[in-house]
Amino acid sequence: MLLSGNVIIVTGGASGIGQECAKAYVKEGAQVAVLDLQETVPDRMAGDEPVLYVQCDVSDEAQVAAAVEKVIARFGKIDAVHNNAGIASPSKTLHDTTVSEWRRFMDVNLFSIYFTTKYALPYLKITKGCILNTSSMVGEIGQAQHAAYAASKGAVNALTKSMALDYAPMGIRVNAVAPAGVWTPALRKWATEQPDAGSIETYLDAIHILGYCPGGDVVADACVFLISGKARFITGCIMPVSGGAELGYRK
């Protein structure tokens, strides 16, 4: 198993891509700590010995600091942090986005990485572990009606590369995955907010040149690789997991 003996923190791991990643990490032998805002422990995680579920608002520094200590108390170490928690709604242009909405995007999508890294870094230095961020293809190419979201993910990409430079001397790798469309509860909600909601499913299938909009398991497979020793010489990489969508996304 590729992750045998690893302790991995996954933020936003109670649903969507994060949940698929948590499942994949456990399958590959890891012990997983899920940090999520959801108060009710998902049925799949209740009583699951390799999984520690911590109710946590990852945009709150004190809560993240406390959550990291709970992970250490339970498992004794941290080998990887997967910063997956993020929001994509509401979908608006910059001038239509309120100040509170803009701040919430940055707090959840960007500040959370700052907090998890700040408090997990002392433990990652010991294990010479790694950090993985969930970004998005729109962080590179932009997207209409998504000013705050695209800005936050563009920042995640730049931050990933800067962190890779800073932490390489410590033996810590830092990478990101950049999906296009992925069917998750968040994407379902996003679809209802679009001007032509009825055609969204067909649209999302069409933009991926491999022919379909996938589930989160395809992203999880890439994340397992990037966290594992198989990717031991990869850092500062923003890996597309997009079915080739970026090749024809503007059509």
mmCIF file with all atom_site columns, N, CA and C in Angstrom, residues 134-174:
data_model
loop_
_atom_site.group_PDB
_atom_site.id
_atom_site.type_symbol
_atom_site.label_atom_id
_atom_site.label_alt_id
_atom_site.label_comp_id
_atom_site.label_asym_id
_atom_site.label_entity_id
_atom_site.label_seq_id
_atom_site.pdbx_PDB_ins_code
_atom_site.Cartn_x
_atom_site.Cartn_y
_atom_site.Cartn_z
_atom_site.occupancy
_atom_site.B_iso_or_equiv
_atom_site.pdbx_formal_charge
_atom_site.auth_seq_id
_atom_site.auth_comp_id
_atom_site.auth_asym_id
_atom_site.auth_atom_id
_atom_site.pdbx_PDB_model_num
ATOM 1   N N  . THR A 1 134 ? -5.628  21.677 -2.850  1.00 0.00 ? 134 THR A N  1
ATOM 2   C CA . THR A 1 134 ? -6.602  21.530 -3.926  1.00 0.00 ? 134 THR A CA 1
ATOM 3   C C  . THR A 1 134 ? -6.852  22.897 -4.542  1.00 0.00 ? 134 THR A C  1
ATOM 4   N N  . SER A 1 135 ? -6.408  23.060 -5.772  1.00 0.00 ? 135 SER A N  1
ATOM 5   C CA . SER A 1 135 ? -6.615  24.306 -6.500  1.00 0.00 ? 135 SER A CA 1
ATOM 6   C C  . SER A 1 135 ? -7.729  24.087 -7.517  1.00 0.00 ? 135 SER A C  1
ATOM 7   N N  . SER A 1 136 ? -7.624  24.739 -8.655  1.00 0.00 ? 136 SER A N  1
ATOM 8   C CA . SER A 1 136 ? -8.612  24.615 -9.719  1.00 0.00 ? 136 SER A CA 1
ATOM 9   C C  . SER A 1 136 ? -7.994  25.096 -11.016 1.00 0.00 ? 136 SER A C  1
ATOM 10  N N  . MET A 1 137 ? -8.465  24.556 -12.106 1.00 0.00 ? 137 MET A N  1
ATOM 11  C CA . MET A 1 137 ? -8.012  25.009 -13.406 1.00 0.00 ? 137 MET A CA 1
ATOM 12  C C  . MET A 1 137 ? -8.262  26.497 -13.611 1.00 0.00 ? 137 MET A C  1
ATOM 13  N N  . VAL A 1 138 ? -9.310  27.035 -12.999 1.00 0.00 ? 138 VAL A N  1
ATOM 14  C CA . VAL A 1 138 ? -9.619  28.448 -13.202 1.00 0.00 ? 138 VAL A CA 1
ATOM 15  C C  . VAL A 1 138 ? -8.579  29.354 -12.552 1.00 0.00 ? 138 VAL A C  1
ATOM 16  N N  . GLY A 1 139 ? -7.756  28.803 -11.655 1.00 0.00 ? 139 GLY A N  1
ATOM 17  C CA . GLY A 1 139 ? -6.672  29.586 -11.092 1.00 0.00 ? 139 GLY A CA 1
ATOM 18  C C  . GLY A 1 139 ? -5.621  29.958 -12.121 1.00 0.00 ? 139 GLY A C  1
ATOM 19  N N  . GLU A 1 140 ? -5.582  29.220 -13.223 1.00 0.00 ? 140 GLU A N  1
ATOM 20  C CA . GLU A 1 140 ? -4.659  29.519 -14.311 1.00 0.00 ? 140 GLU A CA 1
ATOM 21  C C  . GLU A 1 140 ? -5.312  30.293 -15.444 1.00 0.00 ? 140 GLU A C  1
ATOM 22  N N  . ILE A 1 141 ? -6.555  29.941 -15.805 1.00 0.00 ? 141 ILE A N  1
ATOM 23  C CA . ILE A 1 141 ? -7.143  30.522 -17.008 1.00 0.00 ? 141 ILE A CA 1
ATOM 24  C C  . ILE A 1 141 ? -8.273  31.505 -16.722 1.00 0.00 ? 141 ILE A C  1
ATOM 25  N N  . GLY A 1 142 ? -8.716  31.595 -15.441 1.00 0.00 ? 142 GLY A N  1
ATOM 26  C CA . GLY A 1 142 ? -9.825  32.486 -15.119 1.00 0.00 ? 142 GLY A CA 1
ATOM 27  C C  . GLY A 1 142 ? -11.163 31.874 -15.498 1.00 0.00 ? 142 GLY A C  1
ATOM 28  N N  . GLN A 1 143 ? -12.243 32.523 -15.072 1.00 0.00 ? 143 GLN A N  1
ATOM 29  C CA . GLN A 1 143 ? -13.582 32.063 -15.400 1.00 0.00 ? 143 GLN A CA 1
ATOM 30  C C  . GLN A 1 143 ? -14.566 33.215 -15.229 1.00 0.00 ? 143 GLN A C  1
ATOM 31  N N  . ALA A 1 144 ? -15.425 33.382 -16.203 1.00 0.00 ? 144 ALA A N  1
ATOM 32  C CA . ALA A 1 144 ? -16.438 34.433 -16.119 1.00 0.00 ? 144 ALA A CA 1
ATOM 33  C C  . ALA A 1 144 ? -17.361 34.189 -14.930 1.00 0.00 ? 144 ALA A C  1
ATOM 34  N N  . GLN A 1 145 ? -17.804 35.262 -14.306 1.00 0.00 ? 145 GLN A N  1
ATOM 35  C CA . GLN A 1 145 ? -18.753 35.203 -13.189 1.00 0.00 ? 145 GLN A CA 1
ATOM 36  C C  . GLN A 1 145 ? -18.181 34.518 -11.936 1.00 0.00 ? 145 GLN A C  1
ATOM 37  N N  . HIS A 1 146 ? -16.855 34.446 -11.846 1.00 0.00 ? 146 HIS A N  1
ATOM 38  C CA . HIS A 1 146 ? -16.235 33.789 -10.700 1.00 0.00 ? 146 HIS A CA 1
ATOM 39  C C  . HIS A 1 146 ? -14.999 34.563 -10.234 1.00 0.00 ? 146 HIS A C  1
ATOM 40  N N  . ALA A 1 147 ? -15.127 35.854 -10.099 1.00 0.00 ? 147 ALA A N  1
ATOM 41  C CA . ALA A 1 147 ? -13.953 36.682 -9.820  1.00 0.00 ? 147 ALA A CA 1
ATOM 42  C C  . ALA A 1 147 ? -13.246 36.283 -8.524  1.00 0.00 ? 147 ALA A C  1
ATOM 43  N N  . ALA A 1 148 ? -13.979 36.196 -7.430  1.00 0.00 ? 148 ALA A N  1
ATOM 44  C CA . ALA A 1 148 ? -13.356 35.911 -6.138  1.00 0.00 ? 148 ALA A CA 1
ATOM 45  C C  . ALA A 1 148 ? -12.803 34.491 -6.091  1.00 0.00 ? 148 ALA A C  1
ATOM 46  N N  . TYR A 1 149 ? -13.544 33.548 -6.631  1.00 0.00 ? 149 TYR A N  1
ATOM 47  C CA . TYR A 1 149 ? -13.093 32.159 -6.633  1.00 0.00 ? 149 TYR A CA 1
ATOM 48  C C  . TYR A 1 149 ? -11.816 32.015 -7.450  1.00 0.00 ? 149 TYR A C  1
ATOM 49  N N  . ALA A 1 150 ? -11.816 32.566 -8.672  1.00 0.00 ? 150 ALA A N  1
ATOM 50  C CA . ALA A 1 150 ? -10.633 32.469 -9.524  1.00 0.00 ? 150 ALA A CA 1
ATOM 51  C C  . ALA A 1 150 ? -9.434  33.164 -8.886  1.00 0.00 ? 150 ALA A C  1
ATOM 52  N N  . ALA A 1 151 ? -9.670  34.313 -8.255  1.00 0.00 ? 151 ALA A N  1
ATOM 53  C CA . ALA A 1 151 ? -8.584  35.026 -7.587  1.00 0.00 ? 151 ALA A CA 1
ATOM 54  C C  . ALA A 1 151 ? -7.996  34.186 -6.458  1.00 0.00 ? 151 ALA A C  1
ATOM 55  N N  . SER A 1 152 ? -8.863  33.537 -5.690  1.00 0.00 ? 152 SER A N  1
ATOM 56  C CA . SER A 1 152 ? -8.373  32.730 -4.567  1.00 0.00 ? 152 SER A CA 1
ATOM 57  C C  . SER A 1 152 ? -7.568  31.536 -5.057  1.00 0.00 ? 152 SER A C  1
ATOM 58  N N  . LYS A 1 153 ? -8.005  30.909 -6.141  1.00 0.00 ? 153 LYS A N  1
ATOM 59  C CA . LYS A 1 153 ? -7.289  29.735 -6.635  1.00 0.00 ? 153 LYS A CA 1
ATOM 60  C C  . LYS A 1 153 ? -5.998  30.123 -7.360  1.00 0.00 ? 153 LYS A C  1
ATOM 61  N N  . GLY A 1 154 ? -5.987  31.279 -8.012  1.00 0.00 ? 154 GLY A N  1
ATOM 62  C CA . GLY A 1 154 ? -4.734  31.775 -8.570  1.00 0.00 ? 154 GLY A CA 1
ATOM 63  C C  . GLY A 1 154 ? -3.718  32.022 -7.464  1.00 0.00 ? 154 GLY A C  1
ATOM 64  N N  . ALA A 1 155 ? -4.196  32.544 -6.344  1.00 0.00 ? 155 ALA A N  1
ATOM 65  C CA . ALA A 1 155 ? -3.319  32.753 -5.195  1.00 0.00 ? 155 ALA A CA 1
ATOM 66  C C  . ALA A 1 155 ? -2.812  31.425 -4.641  1.00 0.00 ? 155 ALA A C  1
ATOM 67  N N  . VAL A 1 156 ? -3.666  30.415 -4.617  1.00 0.00 ? 156 VAL A N  1
ATOM 68  C CA . VAL A 1 156 ? -3.244  29.090 -4.145  1.00 0.00 ? 156 VAL A CA 1
ATOM 69  C C  . VAL A 1 156 ? -2.105  28.551 -5.011  1.00 0.00 ? 156 VAL A C  1
ATOM 70  N N  . ASN A 1 157 ? -2.198  28.743 -6.310  1.00 0.00 ? 157 ASN A N  1
ATOM 71  C CA . ASN A 1 157 ? -1.143  28.259 -7.207  1.00 0.00 ? 157 ASN A CA 1
ATOM 72  C C  . ASN A 1 157 ? 0.192   28.948 -6.927  1.00 0.00 ? 157 ASN A C  1
ATOM 73  N N  . ALA A 1 158 ? 0.156   30.271 -6.805  1.00 0.00 ? 158 ALA A N  1
ATOM 74  C CA . ALA A 1 158 ? 1.386   31.010 -6.525  1.00 0.00 ? 158 ALA A CA 1
ATOM 75  C C  . ALA A 1 158 ? 1.938   30.645 -5.152  1.00 0.00 ? 158 ALA A C  1
ATOM 76  N N  . LEU A 1 159 ? 1.035   30.489 -4.186  1.00 0.00 ? 159 LEU A N  1
ATOM 77  C CA . LEU A 1 159 ? 1.458   30.126 -2.837  1.00 0.00 ? 159 LEU A CA 1
ATOM 78  C C  . LEU A 1 159 ? 2.094   28.737 -2.811  1.00 0.00 ? 159 LEU A C  1
ATOM 79  N N  . THR A 1 160 ? 1.517   27.811 -3.555  1.00 0.00 ? 160 THR A N  1
ATOM 80  C CA . THR A 1 160 ? 2.070   26.454 -3.618  1.00 0.00 ? 160 THR A CA 1
ATOM 81  C C  . THR A 1 160 ? 3.522   26.474 -4.083  1.00 0.00 ? 160 THR A C  1
ATOM 82  N N  . LYS A 1 161 ? 3.802   27.259 -5.108  1.00 0.00 ? 161 LYS A N  1
ATOM 83  C CA . LYS A 1 161 ? 5.165   27.327 -5.631  1.00 0.00 ? 161 LYS A CA 1
ATOM 84  C C  . LYS A 1 161 ? 6.115   28.002 -4.645  1.00 0.00 ? 161 LYS A C  1
ATOM 85  N N  . SER A 1 162 ? 5.639   29.056 -3.988  1.00 0.00 ? 162 SER A N  1
ATOM 86  C CA . SER A 1 162 ? 6.482   29.737 -3.004  1.00 0.00 ? 162 SER A CA 1
ATOM 87  C C  . SER A 1 162 ? 6.772   28.834 -1.807  1.00 0.00 ? 162 SER A C  1
ATOM 88  N N  . MET A 1 163 ? 5.747   28.101 -1.358  1.00 0.00 ? 163 MET A N  1
ATOM 89  C CA . MET A 1 163 ? 5.948   27.170 -0.252  1.00 0.00 ? 163 MET A CA 1
ATOM 90  C C  . MET A 1 163 ? 6.918   26.062 -0.635  1.00 0.00 ? 163 MET A C  1
ATOM 91  N N  . ALA A 1 164 ? 6.828   25.594 -1.879  1.00 0.00 ? 164 ALA A N  1
ATOM 92  C CA . ALA A 1 164 ? 7.756   24.560 -2.338  1.00 0.00 ? 164 ALA A CA 1
ATOM 93  C C  . ALA A 1 164 ? 9.198   25.039 -2.242  1.00 0.00 ? 164 ALA A C  1
ATOM 94  N N  . LEU A 1 165 ? 9.432   26.287 -2.619  1.00 0.00 ? 165 LEU A N  1
ATOM 95  C CA . LEU A 1 165 ? 10.775  26.860 -2.530  1.00 0.00 ? 165 LEU A CA 1
ATOM 96  C C  . LEU A 1 165 ? 11.228  27.003 -1.081  1.00 0.00 ? 165 LEU A C  1
ATOM 97  N N  . ASP A 1 166 ? 10.339  27.464 -0.232  1.00 0.00 ? 166 ASP A N  1
ATOM 98  C CA . ASP A 1 166 ? 10.693  27.707 1.167   1.00 0.00 ? 166 ASP A CA 1
ATOM 99  C C  . ASP A 1 166 ? 10.958  26.425 1.945   1.00 0.00 ? 166 ASP A C  1
ATOM 100 N N  . TYR A 1 167 ? 10.199  25.373 1.639   1.00 0.00 ? 167 TYR A N  1
ATOM 101 C CA . TYR A 1 167 ? 10.250  24.187 2.488   1.00 0.00 ? 167 TYR A CA 1
ATOM 102 C C  . TYR A 1 167 ? 11.084  23.045 1.916   1.00 0.00 ? 167 TYR A C  1
ATOM 103 N N  . ALA A 1 168 ? 11.568  23.183 0.692   1.00 0.00 ? 168 ALA A N  1
ATOM 104 C CA . ALA A 1 168 ? 12.435  22.144 0.130   1.00 0.00 ? 168 ALA A CA 1
ATOM 105 C C  . ALA A 1 168 ? 13.678  21.890 0.986   1.00 0.00 ? 168 ALA A C  1
ATOM 106 N N  . PRO A 1 169 ? 14.319  22.938 1.534   1.00 0.00 ? 169 PRO A N  1
ATOM 107 C CA . PRO A 1 169 ? 15.479  22.669 2.385   1.00 0.00 ? 169 PRO A CA 1
ATOM 108 C C  . PRO A 1 169 ? 15.143  21.857 3.632   1.00 0.00 ? 169 PRO A C  1
ATOM 109 N N  . MET A 1 170 ? 13.862  21.810 3.999   1.00 0.00 ? 170 MET A N  1
ATOM 110 C CA . MET A 1 170 ? 13.428  21.022 5.155   1.00 0.00 ? 170 MET A CA 1
ATOM 111 C C  . MET A 1 170 ? 13.027  19.605 4.758   1.00 0.00 ? 170 MET A C  1
ATOM 112 N N  . GLY A 1 171 ? 13.114  19.321 3.458   1.00 0.00 ? 171 GLY A N  1
ATOM 113 C CA . GLY A 1 171 ? 12.715  18.005 2.967   1.00 0.00 ? 171 GLY A CA 1
ATOM 114 C C  . GLY A 1 171 ? 11.222  17.849 2.801   1.00 0.00 ? 171 GLY A C  1
ATOM 115 N N  . ILE A 1 172 ? 10.500  18.975 2.754   1.00 0.00 ? 172 ILE A N  1
ATOM 116 C CA . ILE A 1 172 ? 9.041   18.964 2.636   1.00 0.00 ? 172 ILE A CA 1
ATOM 117 C C  . ILE A 1 172 ? 8.639   19.337 1.217   1.00 0.00 ? 172 ILE A C  1
ATOM 118 N N  . ARG A 1 173 ? 7.864   18.477 0.572   1.00 0.00 ? 173 ARG A N  1
ATOM 119 C CA . ARG A 1 173 ? 7.369   18.761 -0.766  1.00 0.00 ? 173 ARG A CA 1
ATOM 120 C C  . ARG A 1 173 ? 6.011   19.452 -0.689  1.00 0.00 ? 173 ARG A C  1
ATOM 121 N N  . VAL A 1 174 ? 5.733   20.348 -1.655  1.00 0.00 ? 174 VAL A N  1
ATOM 122 C CA . VAL A 1 174 ? 4.450   21.064 -1.702  1.00 0.00 ? 174 VAL A CA 1
ATOM 123 C C  . VAL A 1 174 ? 3.947   21.067 -3.141  1.00 0.00 ? 174 VAL A C  1
#
